């Protein structure tokens, strides 16, 4: 065939493919998500997330050490309190000696500024009903999450996290006005340097299923009155725009794989770094298929993460960060 253009020329060998690859993963683009649980004396594997654990404070510090050694520069921490410490307000969330703040403090004591400590700023792990904020009745007598009371609680929680040593707080509750209020609360307490990672476009997703196991969630029902409808795209641009106006330092789209179109649009539009969250269900599906021998685990993990980067994510929250950072250091991609 007499062809001028033969795209296959650039695919002839691994070195050639490497030099023309448009998208690369780096250990520093990945945020390792970790769980710390109160009242356990050894790490507990999460049944629906094989390979991931609820950590003790001590094993958390070890896990952060492994992440740092692999080249990961940021961790995101979730706390799992004792059932006895849950209440309708979620007050264990901002207790100075609450499990999440103890975890933050331990990591900060050990690693200081060597790793960016991000903390989840939401109440769902801490409320007895599992919702992301305190409940109230609307004018029709329906029970709903109280927006403004939730935001006030997030402010207390964010300040307590900053005090414990968090570099970044990450409000994930999808309440209106949460970014502006948290910014003001942090500034009033002298935490102007603490950044906000806004969960801007967060969908009411079935992909969060295994996470409920991971945090021992008490939730009955769903979060559809505060998280976004998977049918909507434009709404994500509004949510992101509002978060930017309110002072978000970074924005996020979540979940990742079923929302790559949203991620691309947010990335094109955002003036701040954009993250995507490869969530528990994305992890669990890969692990389940790989355990059955139905997919090649390493290739599919790298492909999923590369796809998320290609769609526009500067940063990826993933349960695979430490492991993948190790692979990347060994020259795989
Ligand atoms: C809630 C929160 C959730 C996740 C992160 N923060 C669960 C939810 O909104 O129901 C999910 C993370 C994952 O599935 O990996 N604040």
Coordinates of N, CA and C and ligand atoms in Angstrom, one line a residue, residues 33 35 49 76 78 120-125 130-132 154 170-174 199 202-212 214-215 217 219 222-223 226-227 252 254-255 277-283 317 319, ligand 1:
X33 N -5.4 6.7 49.9 CA -6.5 6.8 50.8 C -6.3 5.7 51.9
X35 N -7.6 4.3 56.1 CA -8.6 4.3 57.2 C -7.9 4.1 58.5
X49 N -12.9 -5.0 50.2 CA -11.8 -4.3 49.6 C -10.5 -5.1 49.9
X76 N -4.8 10.6 52.2 CA -6.1 11.1 52.6 C -6.6 10.2 53.6
X78 N -9.4 8.8 56.5 CA -10.8 8.7 57.0 C -10.7 8.0 58.4
X120 N -10.5 13.7 55.6 CA -11.8 13.8 55.1 C -12.6 14.7 56.1
X121 N -13.3 15.7 55.6 CA -14.1 16.6 56.4 C -15.6 16.3 56.2
X122 N -16.0 15.3 56.8 CA -17.5 14.9 56.7 C -17.9 14.1 57.9
X123 N -19.2 14.1 58.1 CA -19.7 13.5 59.4 C -20.2 12.1 59.3
X124 N -20.3 11.5 58.0 CA -21.0 10.3 57.9 C -20.5 9.1 58.7
X125 N -19.2 9.1 58.9 CA -18.6 8.0 59.7 C -19.0 8.2 61.2
X130 N -25.6 7.7 60.0 CA -24.8 7.5 58.8 C -24.9 8.6 57.7
X131 N -25.7 9.6 58.0 CA -25.8 10.7 57.0 C -24.6 11.7 57.2
X132 N -24.4 12.6 56.2 CA -23.3 13.4 56.2 C -23.5 14.7 57.0
X154 N -19.0 21.0 59.9 CA -17.8 20.9 59.1 C -16.7 21.9 59.5
X170 N -10.8 18.2 53.4 CA -11.5 17.9 52.2 C -13.0 17.6 52.5
X171 N -13.8 18.7 52.4 CA -15.2 18.5 52.6 C -15.8 17.7 51.5
X172 N -16.5 16.6 52.0 CA -17.0 15.6 51.0 C -18.5 15.5 51.1
X173 N -19.2 16.4 51.9 CA -20.6 16.2 52.2 C -21.6 16.8 51.2
X174 N -21.1 17.6 50.3 CA -21.9 18.2 49.2 C -23.0 19.1 49.8
X199 N -14.7 18.4 47.3 CA -15.4 17.4 46.5 C -16.5 18.2 45.8
X202 N -19.7 15.4 43.2 CA -19.8 14.1 43.8 C -21.2 13.5 43.6
X203 N -21.2 12.4 43.0 CA -22.5 11.8 42.6 C -23.0 10.8 43.7
X204 N -24.3 10.7 43.7 CA -24.9 9.6 44.6 C -24.7 8.3 43.9
X205 N -23.6 7.6 44.3 CA -23.2 6.5 43.4 C -23.2 5.2 44.2
X206 N -23.6 4.2 43.4 CA -23.5 2.8 43.9 C -22.1 2.3 44.0
X207 N -21.2 3.0 43.4 CA -19.8 2.7 43.4 C -19.1 2.9 44.8
X208 N -19.9 3.6 45.7 CA -19.4 3.8 47.1 C -19.7 2.6 48.0
X209 N -20.3 1.6 47.4 CA -20.8 0.4 48.3 C -19.7 -0.1 49.2
X210 N -18.6 -0.5 48.7 CA -17.6 -1.2 49.7 C -17.1 -0.2 50.7
X211 N -17.1 1.1 50.4 CA -16.6 2.1 51.4 C -17.5 2.1 52.7
X212 N -18.7 1.7 52.5 CA -19.6 1.7 53.7 C -19.1 0.6 54.7
X214 N -16.0 -0.2 54.8 CA -14.7 0.2 55.2 C -14.8 1.1 56.4
X215 N -15.9 1.9 56.5 CA -16.0 2.8 57.6 C -17.1 2.4 58.6
X217 N -20.3 2.1 58.2 CA -21.3 3.1 58.1 C -22.7 2.6 58.6
X219 N -25.5 3.9 57.6 CA -26.5 4.5 56.8 C -27.6 3.6 56.3
X222 N -30.4 6.5 51.3 CA -29.4 7.0 50.3 C -29.1 8.5 50.5
X223 N -28.2 9.0 49.7 CA -27.8 10.4 49.9 C -28.2 11.3 48.7
X226 N -28.5 15.2 48.7 CA -27.4 16.1 48.7 C -26.3 15.8 47.7
X227 N -26.1 14.5 47.3 CA -25.1 14.2 46.3 C -25.8 14.2 44.9
X252 N -12.5 18.3 42.9 CA -12.5 16.9 42.6 C -13.8 16.4 42.0
X254 N -15.9 12.7 41.5 CA -16.0 11.4 42.1 C -17.3 10.8 41.9
X255 N -17.4 9.5 41.6 CA -16.3 8.6 41.2 C -15.6 9.0 40.0
X277 N -11.4 10.8 42.0 CA -11.4 9.8 43.1 C -11.8 8.4 42.5
X278 N -10.8 7.5 42.4 CA -11.1 6.1 42.0 C -11.6 5.4 43.2
X279 N -12.9 5.2 43.3 CA -13.6 4.9 44.6 C -13.6 3.4 44.9
X280 N -14.1 3.1 46.1 CA -14.1 1.7 46.6 C -14.7 0.7 45.6
X281 N -15.8 1.0 45.0 CA -16.4 0.1 44.0 C -15.5 -0.2 42.8
X282 N -14.8 0.9 42.4 CA -13.9 0.7 41.2 C -12.8 -0.3 41.6
X283 N -12.3 -0.1 42.9 CA -11.2 -1.0 43.4 C -11.8 -2.4 43.5
X317 N -7.1 10.2 43.7 CA -7.3 9.5 45.0 C -7.5 8.1 44.6
X319 N -6.9 3.8 46.1 CA -6.4 2.8 47.1 C -5.2 2.1 46.6
Ligands
LIG1 C1 -18.7 10.4 52.5 C2 -17.7 9.7 51.7 C3 -18.0 8.6 50.9 C4 -16.8 8.3 50.2 C5 -15.9 9.2 50.6 N1 -16.4 10.1 51.4 C6 -19.2 7.7 50.9 C7 -20.4 8.3 50.5 O1 -20.5 9.5 50.1 O2 -21.4 7.6 50.6 C8 -16.6 7.1 49.3 C9 -15.2 6.7 49.0 C10 -15.2 5.4 48.2 O3 -16.2 4.8 47.9 O4 -14.1 5.0 48.0 N2 -18.2 11.5 53.2

